[in-house]
Coordinates of C-alpha atoms in Angstrom, one line a residue:
M456 CA 174.1 128.1 186.6
R457 CA 172.8 128.0 183.0
I458 CA 169.8 126.1 184.1
F459 CA 169.0 128.6 186.8
T460 CA 169.5 131.5 184.3
S461 CA 167.1 129.8 181.8
I462 CA 164.4 129.3 184.4
L463 CA 164.8 132.9 185.5
L464 CA 164.5 134.2 182.0
F465 CA 161.4 132.0 181.5
L466 CA 159.7 133.3 184.6
L467 CA 160.9 136.9 184.3
P468 CA 157.9 138.4 182.4
T469 CA 155.5 136.9 185.0
I470 CA 157.6 138.1 187.9
V471 CA 157.8 141.6 186.6
F472 CA 154.0 141.9 186.2
A473 CA 153.4 140.2 189.6
V474 CA 155.4 142.8 191.6
E475 CA 153.3 145.6 190.3
K476 CA 150.6 146.7 192.7
G477 CA 147.2 145.4 191.5
A478 CA 148.6 143.4 188.6
Y479 CA 146.7 140.2 189.4
I480 CA 143.2 140.2 188.1
A481 CA 142.0 136.6 188.6
E482 CA 142.8 133.5 190.6
V483 CA 142.2 129.8 190.0
V484 CA 140.0 128.4 192.6
R485 CA 139.2 125.0 191.1
I486 CA 140.6 122.7 188.4
R487 CA 139.8 119.3 186.9
G488 CA 142.0 117.8 184.3
E489 CA 144.6 119.8 182.4
A490 CA 144.9 123.5 181.5
T491 CA 147.7 125.7 180.4
Q492 CA 148.4 129.5 180.6
L493 CA 150.5 131.8 178.5
S494 CA 151.3 135.1 180.2
P495 CA 152.0 138.2 178.0
G496 CA 155.7 138.3 177.1
A497 CA 156.2 134.6 178.0
K498 CA 157.6 132.4 175.3
M499 CA 156.2 129.1 176.6
A500 CA 152.9 128.0 178.1
R501 CA 152.9 126.4 181.6
A502 CA 150.4 124.3 183.4
V503 CA 147.7 125.9 185.5
E504 CA 147.4 124.9 189.2
I505 CA 145.0 125.9 192.0
G506 CA 146.0 129.2 193.4
D507 CA 147.6 130.5 190.3
K508 CA 147.0 134.2 189.6
F509 CA 146.5 135.7 186.2
I510 CA 147.3 139.1 184.8
E511 CA 145.7 140.9 181.9
D512 CA 146.2 139.5 178.4
T513 CA 146.8 136.0 179.7
S514 CA 145.7 133.1 177.4
I515 CA 144.1 130.0 179.0
V516 CA 143.6 126.7 177.2
T517 CA 141.8 123.7 178.7
G518 CA 142.2 120.0 177.7
A519 CA 139.6 117.4 176.8
K520 CA 137.2 116.7 179.7
S521 CA 138.9 119.4 181.7
F522 CA 137.4 122.3 183.7
L523 CA 138.7 125.5 185.3
K524 CA 137.1 127.9 187.7
I525 CA 138.4 131.4 187.9
K526 CA 137.5 134.2 190.4
F527 CA 138.1 137.8 189.3
I528 CA 139.0 140.8 191.5
D529 CA 135.3 142.1 191.3
N530 CA 134.1 138.7 192.7
S531 CA 132.7 137.6 189.3
E532 CA 133.3 133.9 188.5
M533 CA 134.0 132.1 185.3
N534 CA 134.0 128.4 184.6
V535 CA 136.0 127.4 181.5
G536 CA 134.8 124.2 179.8
P537 CA 136.7 121.4 178.0
E538 CA 138.8 122.1 175.0
S539 CA 138.3 125.9 175.3
K540 CA 140.5 128.9 174.8
I541 CA 140.0 132.3 176.3
V542 CA 142.0 135.5 176.7
I543 CA 141.5 137.8 179.7
A544 CA 142.0 140.9 177.7
E545 CA 141.1 143.4 180.5
M546 CA 139.8 143.3 184.0
K547 CA 139.7 146.2 186.5
K548 CA 137.5 147.0 189.5
E549 CA 136.7 150.5 188.3
S550 CA 136.0 149.7 184.6
P551 CA 134.3 146.9 182.6
G552 CA 136.4 143.8 181.9
V553 CA 136.8 142.2 178.5
I554 CA 137.1 138.4 177.8
S555 CA 137.8 137.0 174.4
L556 CA 136.3 133.5 173.8
L557 CA 138.3 132.0 171.0
K558 CA 137.0 128.4 171.3
G559 CA 134.8 126.3 173.5
R560 CA 132.4 127.3 176.2
I561 CA 132.3 129.3 179.4
R562 CA 129.8 129.8 182.3
T563 CA 129.9 133.3 183.8
E564 CA 128.4 134.6 187.0
V565 CA 128.7 138.4 187.3
Q566 CA 127.7 140.2 190.5
K567 CA 125.3 143.1 189.8
D568 CA 126.3 146.5 191.1
A569 CA 123.3 148.1 192.8
T570 CA 124.8 151.5 192.3
S571 CA 125.5 151.3 188.6
N572 CA 123.4 150.4 185.5
T573 CA 126.3 149.9 183.1
N574 CA 128.0 146.8 181.7
K575 CA 130.5 145.2 184.1
L576 CA 131.8 142.7 181.7
F577 CA 132.1 142.3 177.9
I578 CA 132.6 138.9 176.2
K579 CA 133.5 138.8 172.5
T580 CA 133.9 136.1 169.9
R581 CA 134.6 136.3 166.2
T582 CA 130.9 136.8 165.5
A583 CA 129.3 138.3 168.6
A584 CA 129.7 140.8 171.4
M585 CA 127.9 140.4 174.7
G586 CA 127.4 142.9 177.5
V587 CA 126.8 141.8 181.1
R588 CA 125.6 143.8 184.1
G589 CA 124.8 141.1 186.6
T590 CA 123.7 137.6 185.5
D591 CA 124.5 133.9 185.1
F592 CA 124.9 132.7 181.6
Q593 CA 126.7 130.3 179.3
T594 CA 128.5 131.1 176.0
I595 CA 129.7 128.7 173.3
Y596 CA 131.9 129.6 170.4
N597 CA 132.8 127.1 167.6
P598 CA 135.5 128.4 165.3
D599 CA 134.6 125.7 162.6
N600 CA 131.2 127.3 161.9
K601 CA 131.8 130.6 163.7
M602 CA 128.7 130.0 165.7
T603 CA 128.3 131.9 169.0
S604 CA 125.5 130.6 171.2
L605 CA 124.3 132.4 174.3
L606 CA 122.0 130.8 177.0
T607 CA 120.9 133.0 179.9
Y608 CA 120.1 131.4 183.3
R609 CA 119.5 134.5 185.4
G610 CA 119.3 138.2 184.5
E611 CA 119.7 139.6 181.0
V612 CA 122.6 139.6 178.5
A613 CA 122.8 142.0 175.6
M614 CA 124.1 140.4 172.4
A615 CA 124.9 141.8 169.0
R616 CA 126.4 140.2 165.9
V617 CA 129.9 141.3 164.9
D618 CA 131.1 141.2 161.3
E619 CA 134.6 140.3 160.3
K620 CA 135.7 143.9 159.6
T621 CA 134.6 145.0 163.1
Y622 CA 136.3 141.9 164.7
Q623 CA 139.6 142.7 163.0
K624 CA 139.3 146.3 164.2
L625 CA 138.8 145.1 167.8
E626 CA 141.8 142.8 167.5
E627 CA 143.8 145.8 166.4
A628 CA 145.1 143.9 163.4
P629 CA 147.3 146.0 161.0
E630 CA 145.4 147.4 158.0
K631 CA 146.6 146.6 154.5
T632 CA 147.0 149.4 151.9
I633 CA 147.9 149.2 148.2
E634 CA 150.5 151.8 147.1
R635 CA 152.5 152.4 143.9
N636 CA 156.3 152.7 144.2
D637 CA 157.4 156.2 143.0
V638 CA 160.5 154.8 141.3
T639 CA 159.6 151.4 139.9
K640 CA 155.8 152.1 139.6
D641 CA 155.2 148.6 140.9
V642 CA 152.1 148.0 143.1
E643 CA 153.0 147.2 146.7
V644 CA 150.9 146.0 149.6
K645 CA 151.9 147.7 152.9
E646 CA 150.6 147.2 156.4
V647 CA 149.7 150.1 158.6
P648 CA 149.6 149.5 162.3
A649 CA 146.1 149.8 163.7
K650 CA 145.2 152.6 166.1
K651 CA 145.1 151.6 169.8
L652 CA 141.4 151.2 170.8
D653 CA 139.5 151.4 174.1
E654 CA 138.1 147.9 173.6
A655 CA 135.4 148.2 176.3
S656 CA 134.2 151.5 174.8
E657 CA 134.1 150.0 171.3
L658 CA 132.1 147.0 172.5
N659 CA 129.7 149.2 174.3
K660 CA 129.1 151.1 171.0
I661 CA 128.3 147.9 169.2
L662 CA 125.8 146.9 171.9
K663 CA 124.0 150.1 171.6
S664 CA 123.0 149.4 168.0
N665 CA 119.4 148.7 167.1
T666 CA 120.2 145.1 166.1
T667 CA 121.2 144.2 169.6
V668 CA 118.9 141.7 171.4
L669 CA 118.4 141.2 175.1
V670 CA 118.5 137.6 176.0
P671 CA 116.3 137.0 179.2
P672 CA 116.3 133.9 181.5
G673 CA 115.8 130.5 180.0
Q674 CA 116.3 131.7 176.4
N675 CA 118.9 131.3 173.7
S676 CA 120.3 133.5 171.0
F677 CA 123.0 132.9 168.5
A678 CA 125.1 134.7 165.9
S679 CA 127.1 133.5 162.9
D680 CA 128.6 134.8 159.7
A681 CA 125.5 133.7 157.7
L682 CA 123.0 135.7 159.8
K683 CA 122.6 139.5 159.4
K684 CA 122.1 139.9 163.1
A685 CA 121.8 137.9 166.3
S686 CA 118.8 135.6 166.3
L687 CA 115.7 136.6 168.3
P688 CA 115.8 134.9 171.8
V689 CA 113.7 131.8 172.1
K690 CA 113.1 129.3 175.0
I691 CA 115.0 126.0 174.9
S692 CA 113.8 122.7 176.1
P693 CA 112.9 123.1 179.9
V694 CA 114.6 119.7 180.6
Q695 CA 117.9 120.7 179.0
L696 CA 117.8 124.2 180.5
E697 CA 117.5 122.7 184.0
V698 CA 120.2 120.1 183.5
L699 CA 122.7 122.5 181.9
Y700 CA 122.1 125.0 184.8
K701 CA 123.0 122.3 187.3
N702 CA 126.1 121.1 185.3
K703 CA 128.3 124.1 186.2
E704 CA 131.5 122.2 185.9
F705 CA 130.8 121.0 182.4
A706 CA 130.8 117.3 183.1
E707 CA 130.7 115.1 180.0
K708 CA 129.9 111.6 179.1
S709 CA 130.7 109.3 176.2
R710 CA 127.7 108.4 174.0
D711 CA 127.7 104.8 175.3
N712 CA 127.0 106.1 178.8
I713 CA 124.2 108.6 177.9
N714 CA 121.1 108.6 180.2
A715 CA 118.6 109.8 177.6
A716 CA 116.0 112.2 178.7
S717 CA 113.4 114.4 176.9
E718 CA 110.6 116.7 177.7
A719 CA 108.1 114.2 176.3
E720 CA 109.3 111.2 178.2
K721 CA 111.0 112.5 181.4
P722 CA 109.6 115.8 182.4
I723 CA 111.4 117.3 185.4
T724 CA 110.6 120.0 187.9
T725 CA 112.2 123.2 186.9
T726 CA 113.6 125.7 189.4
L727 CA 114.6 128.5 187.0
K728 CA 112.4 131.3 186.2
V729 CA 111.9 131.5 182.4
A730 CA 110.9 134.9 180.8
D731 CA 108.0 135.3 178.4
Q732 CA 109.2 134.9 174.8
K733 CA 108.6 137.9 172.5
A734 CA 109.2 136.0 169.2
P735 CA 106.5 133.7 168.0
A736 CA 106.9 130.1 169.4
E737 CA 106.7 128.7 165.9
G738 CA 109.6 130.8 164.8
L739 CA 110.1 133.3 161.9
F740 CA 112.5 134.3 159.2
N741 CA 112.5 137.6 157.4
E742 CA 115.1 137.5 154.7
K743 CA 114.8 141.2 154.0
T744 CA 115.3 142.4 157.6
G745 CA 117.4 139.5 158.8
D746 CA 115.1 138.8 161.7
F747 CA 115.3 135.1 162.5
A748 CA 113.9 133.0 165.4
P749 CA 113.8 129.2 165.4
K750 CA 111.0 127.2 166.8
A751 CA 110.9 127.3 170.6
G752 CA 111.6 124.2 172.8
G753 CA 114.7 122.9 171.0
Y754 CA 118.1 121.6 172.2
I755 CA 121.5 123.3 172.1
D756 CA 124.4 121.1 171.0
I757 CA 127.2 122.2 173.3
A758 CA 129.9 120.8 170.9
T759 CA 128.9 122.7 167.7
G760 CA 126.9 125.5 169.2
L761 CA 124.0 124.7 166.9
Y762 CA 120.4 124.9 168.0
I763 CA 118.2 121.9 167.0
A764 CA 114.6 123.1 166.8
P765 CA 111.6 120.7 167.3
E766 CA 110.4 118.8 164.3
A767 CA 107.8 120.3 162.0
D768 CA 104.9 118.4 163.5
A769 CA 105.9 118.7 167.2
K770 CA 103.1 119.5 169.6
L771 CA 102.9 122.8 171.4
D772 CA 102.9 122.9 175.2
K773 CA 100.7 126.0 175.7
E774 CA 101.5 126.3 179.4
K775 CA 105.3 126.5 178.9
G776 CA 105.2 128.1 175.4
V777 CA 107.5 125.5 173.8
Y778 CA 107.1 122.7 171.3
V779 CA 107.9 119.2 172.6
S780 CA 110.4 117.3 170.4
K781 CA 110.1 113.6 169.9
K782 CA 112.1 112.9 166.7
V783 CA 115.1 115.3 166.8
G784 CA 117.1 113.4 169.5
D785 CA 117.5 113.5 173.2
I786 CA 119.7 115.0 175.9
D787 CA 121.7 113.3 178.7
A788 CA 119.7 113.6 182.0
D789 CA 122.9 114.2 184.0
T790 CA 125.0 116.5 181.8
G791 CA 122.6 118.1 179.3
Q792 CA 124.6 116.9 176.3
Y793 CA 122.6 116.7 173.1
V794 CA 122.4 113.2 171.6
A795 CA 121.6 112.9 167.9
P796 CA 119.2 110.1 166.7
K797 CA 120.8 106.7 166.2
G798 CA 122.7 106.5 162.9
L799 CA 123.4 110.3 162.7
V800 CA 126.0 112.7 164.1
L801 CA 126.0 116.5 164.1
D802 CA 128.8 118.2 162.3
A803 CA 129.6 121.9 162.9
K804 CA 129.6 122.8 159.2
K805 CA 127.7 120.0 157.4
G806 CA 124.9 119.7 159.9
F807 CA 123.5 116.2 160.4
V808 CA 125.5 113.5 158.5
L809 CA 125.4 109.7 158.5
A810 CA 127.4 108.1 161.3
S811 CA 128.4 105.5 158.8
E812 CA 128.5 106.1 155.0
A813 CA 127.6 102.4 154.6
D814 CA 124.3 102.9 156.2
K815 CA 122.2 104.6 153.6
K816 CA 118.7 103.4 154.5
P817 CA 116.0 105.6 153.0
E818 CA 114.4 106.3 156.4
L819 CA 117.7 107.5 157.8
L820 CA 118.4 109.7 154.8
A821 CA 115.0 111.2 155.2
L822 CA 115.5 111.9 158.9
K823 CA 118.9 113.5 158.1
E824 CA 117.2 115.8 155.6
D825 CA 114.5 116.7 158.1
L826 CA 116.9 117.4 160.9
N827 CA 119.0 119.7 158.7
K828 CA 115.9 121.8 158.3
T829 CA 115.4 122.0 162.1
I830 CA 118.8 123.5 162.5
A831 CA 118.1 125.9 159.6
K832 CA 121.4 124.8 158.1
D833 CA 121.1 127.0 155.0
V834 CA 120.2 130.0 157.0
V835 CA 122.7 130.0 160.0
I836 CA 125.8 128.2 158.6
K837 CA 128.0 129.7 155.9
D838 CA 130.8 127.6 154.6
E839 CA 133.5 129.9 153.2
E840 CA 135.1 127.0 151.5
A841 CA 131.9 125.7 150.1
V842 CA 131.9 124.1 146.7
E843 CA 129.0 122.7 144.7
V844 CA 128.0 119.5 146.4
P845 CA 128.2 116.5 144.0
F846 CA 125.0 114.7 143.2
N847 CA 124.3 112.2 145.9
I848 CA 122.1 109.6 144.2
E849 CA 121.4 107.8 147.5
E850 CA 119.4 110.8 148.7
K851 CA 117.2 111.4 145.7
F852 CA 114.5 108.9 146.4
I853 CA 114.8 108.8 150.2
R854 CA 111.0 109.3 150.6
D855 CA 107.8 107.7 149.3
R856 CA 106.2 110.3 147.0
I857 CA 102.5 110.3 146.3
A858 CA 100.6 112.4 143.7
L859 CA 96.9 112.9 143.5
S860 CA 95.6 114.4 140.2
V861 CA 92.3 115.5 138.7
W862 CA 92.0 116.3 135.0
G863 CA 89.4 118.3 133.0
L864 CA 90.0 117.2 129.4
D865 CA 88.6 117.0 125.9
Q866 CA 89.1 113.9 123.8
D867 CA 88.5 113.6 120.0
L868 CA 88.2 110.2 118.2
K869 CA 88.5 110.3 114.4
L870 CA 88.1 107.2 112.2
N871 CA 89.6 107.3 108.7
A872 CA 90.3 111.1 108.7
N873 CA 91.8 112.2 105.4
R874 CA 91.1 108.8 103.8
N875 CA 89.0 108.7 100.7
S876 CA 88.8 104.9 100.6
A877 CA 87.0 104.4 103.9
P878 CA 84.0 106.1 105.7
Y879 CA 84.8 108.9 108.1
V880 CA 83.4 108.9 111.7
G881 CA 84.2 111.7 114.3
L882 CA 83.3 111.6 118.0
Y883 CA 84.2 114.0 120.8
S884 CA 84.0 114.1 124.6
N885 CA 84.0 117.6 126.1
S886 CA 84.6 118.4 129.8
S887 CA 85.4 114.8 130.7
V888 CA 87.0 114.1 134.0
R889 CA 89.8 111.8 135.1
F890 CA 91.3 111.0 138.5
G891 CA 94.8 109.7 139.2
F892 CA 96.9 108.3 142.0
D893 CA 100.7 107.8 141.5
W894 CA 103.1 106.4 144.1
I895 CA 106.9 106.5 143.7
M896 CA 108.4 104.3 146.4
S897 CA 111.5 105.2 148.4
S898 CA 114.8 103.6 147.4
N899 CA 118.5 103.9 148.3
N900 CA 119.7 103.5 144.8
R901 CA 119.0 104.9 141.3
F902 CA 115.9 102.8 140.8
S903 CA 112.5 103.5 142.4
P904 CA 109.3 101.4 141.9
L905 CA 106.2 103.1 140.5
V906 CA 102.5 102.3 140.9
G907 CA 99.7 104.2 139.2
I908 CA 95.9 104.1 139.1
D909 CA 93.6 106.1 136.8
Y910 CA 89.9 106.4 136.7
G911 CA 88.0 108.4 134.1
V912 CA 84.5 109.2 132.9
L913 CA 84.2 110.1 129.2
N914 CA 80.9 110.8 127.5
F915 CA 81.2 110.9 123.7
S916 CA 78.8 112.5 121.2
G917 CA 78.9 112.7 117.5
Q918 CA 77.7 110.8 114.4
R919 CA 76.5 107.2 113.9
A920 CA 78.2 105.5 117.0
T921 CA 76.6 104.1 120.2
Q922 CA 78.7 104.3 123.4
Q923 CA 78.6 101.2 125.5
S924 CA 80.4 102.4 128.6
K925 CA 81.5 105.8 129.9
K926 CA 84.0 104.7 132.6
T927 CA 87.6 103.7 132.1
L928 CA 90.2 102.3 134.4
A929 CA 94.0 102.0 134.1
L930 CA 96.6 100.3 136.3
S931 CA 100.3 100.4 135.8
F932 CA 103.6 99.3 137.4
G933 CA 107.1 100.3 136.6
T934 CA 110.4 101.8 137.7
Q935 CA 112.0 105.2 137.7
F936 CA 115.8 105.8 137.1
A937 CA 117.7 108.8 138.3
L938 CA 119.7 110.0 135.4
S939 CA 120.8 113.2 137.1
K940 CA 119.9 115.5 140.0
V941 CA 116.9 116.9 138.1
V942 CA 116.1 114.3 135.3
N943 CA 114.5 110.9 135.7
L944 CA 113.9 108.2 133.1
F945 CA 110.9 105.9 133.7
G946 CA 109.3 102.9 132.2
K947 CA 106.1 101.2 133.1
V948 CA 103.7 98.6 131.8
G949 CA 100.0 98.5 132.5
L950 CA 96.4 97.7 131.5
H951 CA 94.5 100.7 130.1
Q952 CA 90.9 100.8 129.1
E953 CA 90.2 102.9 126.0
H954 CA 87.3 103.5 123.6
F955 CA 87.5 102.3 120.0
I956 CA 85.1 102.8 117.1
D957 CA 83.9 99.4 115.8
Q958 CA 82.1 99.1 112.5
T959 CA 79.3 96.5 113.0
D960 CA 77.7 96.7 109.6
S961 CA 77.8 98.9 106.5
F962 CA 76.2 101.9 108.3
S963 CA 76.5 101.2 112.0
Y964 CA 79.2 101.8 114.5
D965 CA 79.7 101.0 118.2
L966 CA 82.0 102.8 120.7
K967 CA 83.5 99.9 122.6
K968 CA 85.7 99.9 125.7
V969 CA 88.7 97.7 125.3
T970 CA 91.5 96.8 127.8
L971 CA 94.9 97.0 126.1
T972 CA 98.4 96.3 127.4
R973 CA 100.5 99.5 127.2
L974 CA 104.2 100.0 127.6
T975 CA 105.3 103.6 128.4
L976 CA 108.9 105.0 128.2
G977 CA 109.7 108.6 129.0
A978 CA 111.5 111.2 131.1
N979 CA 110.4 113.8 133.6
S980 CA 112.3 116.7 135.0
E981 CA 112.1 119.6 137.5
F982 CA 114.1 121.8 135.2
W983 CA 113.6 125.1 137.0
R984 CA 113.3 125.8 140.8
G985 CA 113.0 129.0 142.7
K986 CA 112.5 129.4 146.4
R987 CA 108.9 128.3 146.4
F988 CA 108.0 127.9 142.8
S989 CA 109.3 125.3 140.4
L990 CA 108.5 124.0 136.9
D991 CA 108.1 120.3 136.0
A992 CA 107.9 118.7 132.5
K993 CA 107.3 115.2 131.2
V994 CA 107.5 113.7 127.8
A995 CA 106.8 110.0 127.0
G996 CA 106.1 107.6 124.2
F997 CA 103.9 104.6 124.5
F998 CA 103.1 101.4 122.6
T999 CA 99.9 99.3 122.8
F1000 CA 99.9 95.6 121.9
R1001 CA 97.5 93.7 119.6
K1002 CA 94.1 92.6 121.1
K1003 CA 91.3 90.6 119.6
I1004 CA 87.8 90.5 121.0
N1005 CA 85.5 88.3 119.0
N1006 CA 85.7 89.7 115.5
L1007 CA 87.2 93.1 116.6
I1008 CA 90.9 93.3 116.2
I1009 CA 92.9 96.2 117.7
K1010 CA 96.4 96.1 116.2
N1011 CA 99.6 97.4 117.6
G1012 CA 99.5 101.2 118.1
S1013 CA 101.6 104.0 119.5
G1014 CA 101.3 107.5 120.9
V1015 CA 103.1 110.4 122.6
Q1016 CA 102.4 112.4 125.8
F1017 CA 103.5 115.8 126.9
E1018 CA 103.0 117.6 130.2
V1019 CA 104.2 120.8 131.8
M1020 CA 103.3 121.9 135.3
P1021 CA 104.3 124.9 137.4
K1022 CA 104.0 124.1 141.1
L1023 CA 104.1 125.9 144.5
A1024 CA 105.7 124.5 147.6
F1025 CA 103.6 125.1 150.7
G1026 CA 105.6 123.0 153.1
N1027 CA 108.9 121.2 153.4
H1028 CA 107.5 118.1 151.6
S1029 CA 104.3 119.3 149.9
W1030 CA 103.5 120.9 146.6
I1031 CA 100.5 121.8 144.5
G1032 CA 100.6 122.3 140.8
L1033 CA 98.4 123.4 137.9
G1034 CA 99.4 122.1 134.5
I1035 CA 98.5 121.2 131.0
Q1036 CA 98.6 117.8 129.3
S1037 CA 98.2 116.5 125.7
E1038 CA 98.2 113.0 124.3
N1039 CA 98.1 111.8 120.7
Q1040 CA 97.5 108.1 119.7
L1041 CA 97.3 106.3 116.4
Q1042 CA 95.7 102.8 116.1
W1043 CA 94.6 100.5 113.2
I1044 CA 91.4 98.6 113.7
N1045 CA 89.8 95.7 111.9
G1046 CA 86.2 96.0 112.8
S1047 CA 83.6 93.3 113.5
F1048 CA 82.1 93.9 110.0
G1049 CA 85.4 92.9 108.4
G1050 CA 86.9 94.4 105.4
A1051 CA 89.8 96.9 105.2
D1052 CA 91.6 98.3 108.3
N1053 CA 90.3 101.5 109.7
K1054 CA 92.6 104.2 111.0
Q1055 CA 91.7 105.7 114.4
E1056 CA 93.3 108.8 115.8
R1057 CA 92.8 109.8 119.4
K1058 CA 93.7 113.4 120.7
S1059 CA 93.3 114.4 124.3
A1060 CA 94.1 117.8 125.8
G1061 CA 93.2 119.5 129.1
V1062 CA 94.3 121.0 132.4
F1063 CA 95.0 119.2 135.7
L1064 CA 95.4 120.0 139.3
R1065 CA 98.0 117.9 141.2
Y1066 CA 98.9 117.6 144.9
I1067 CA 102.3 116.1 145.6
H1068 CA 103.5 115.0 149.1
D1069 CA 106.7 113.3 150.2
L1070 CA 106.1 111.0 153.1

C-alpha cells in the first residue's frame, strides 16, 4: 500500500494537469538515446518515451548522442539535440509560444499562418531573443561562453541580444533591495518578488528594437555578453549549410570517424536558397556602434556555438559571395560537425588551444594564434572570471620575423679632437644611405636565432683625406632571449666594414675601409602598445677587436647604439615604423706612418623607415 501511495503522489501533479481540457501542448513523436522530463510540481524527473505528452513549464533534458522530436499543438515541430536542455514555457493555439533554450541545440520548423503576420513562437536564451513567424532554423546556446548561434534554413528569424538585467526580468527572478533596519540601523538585503510578466509580450517588445537583425535563409547570426548587439547576418560555408540542413536528427561522429569535406576540396550541389548578404563579405567591426559581421563563408562549431571565419588570405568565390577556407579546418561530410586542424581543439571560452600541451611546435602555435583571430575571440567572448594570462614564453617567437630598413643618416669622423699633442682631422658624410635586412627565426623556447645584413653608401668630404671606397657591408649572426613579455636581450657577432683615417705621412691621410669583428650586446622592447600604434626602443653596446693591415693597426674599440621607433600595425602580422637612431664609437689607431696612437671618434645619426612582417 505504501508503494502504491508513493507512486500516486509522484504522478499526482502530472495527472492533475492531464485531466484539464487542453492541458497537453506537445507530444513526443521520435526519440533516440535517452531523455528525461520534469513536469511542473513534480519532485523527480522521469524518462521520456514515444507518445509522451508535455504540459506547459515542462523541462526536457537529452543525453549524449541523443535526439528528441516534439510536435506541438499548432503542428510546429522541434528537434532537440544531444546534451540539451529546454523548457516549454508557454504554448497555445491562439497566442505565441515561448521556449527557453538553456543548453545545447534545437531545430525548429514553424508553420506560417497565412492569415497573420505576427510571431508564432519565441525562443529565448540567456543572451538572445528570437521571434518566428514561419521558418526552419537551428539554434545553439552554450552556457560556458553564453554564445547564442542562429542559422536559418528557410524563411526569416528576428534576433536581438538580451542583456543580463533583461534576462533576469524575463525569468521573474526576485529583485534585491538594500534597506536599513529602523531599530538596529543595520543594513539588510531583502528580496522583493518580481511582478508577473506576459513573457511573449515582453519578448515581442525586445524584438521591435532597432538593434534587432533579420536572419534570412543560409545565413548565421550570433549574440554573446561581449557583443553590444547581435552580429549582422552572414553566409556560412555552402557545404556545411547543406549538410547541417539534411542532418535533422543531429547525428554525431567521433573525431576518428570524420569524413572531412570542405568547399575547396568537395564542392556539393546545394538545394537551399541562400539570400543575398547585406553585410560586406569581408566582414566589419565598428567598436563605437557595436556593428559586427565576420567574414562570410566560415563554419559553425555546433558544440561551442562559435563561428570560425575563413583565414585572412582566403579567396573570394564571387558567384556565391563567400570566402573559401583552406586552413581553418574542415567539416564532416555526413553530419556537418566542424573539425579543428590536427593538433588543435576548440574550447568554448579559450578559443583554439593545443590538443596536447607537450606539442608546442612553432607552426602549430602560429596556427592557433591565427585561428583565434578568425573567431574574433577578443570581440565575441567575454570571460567573467578572466584573470591576467601568465606570460607563455613558448608563444613569443612562434613566427619568423623579417625586417627591411632604409636609413638616411649623417656620419662624422674626427681624428684627435681635443688633443693638442696630435694633428686634428675632421670628415663628414651627409645624406648617406644604408639598407638593412634582419631575420629573427621562429623558436619554441626563449632563444631565437638572428641573422642580419647591412649595405651602406657613405661619401665623406673634409680636409686632407682621400676616400678609397664608398660602400660598406656588414653581416652578423646571433641569438635573442625573451626576458619577459615585452623585453628581449640579444647578442650577436659579425663582420662590419667601417672607414678609418690612416696617416700615411706627415701631411697626408687616407680614408680606408677595414673589416672588423664586432660583438654586440643589447636589449630591445615594445614598451608601449595601443590598438594599432606601438613604440619600440633598442639600446646596445658593442666591442670591436684588434685588426692589423700592413702597417695600419686598428686597436680594440667600443661604442653604443640607441634607437626609438613608433610603428603602425596595418595587418595582423605587419607593421611599418619611422624611427631615429644614433651611434657613437671610439677607436685608437696606429697609422701606417707610425708614431703615436691617434684617437678616432665616429658619430652617426639619422632617421629610418622599417617594414616588419611576421611570417
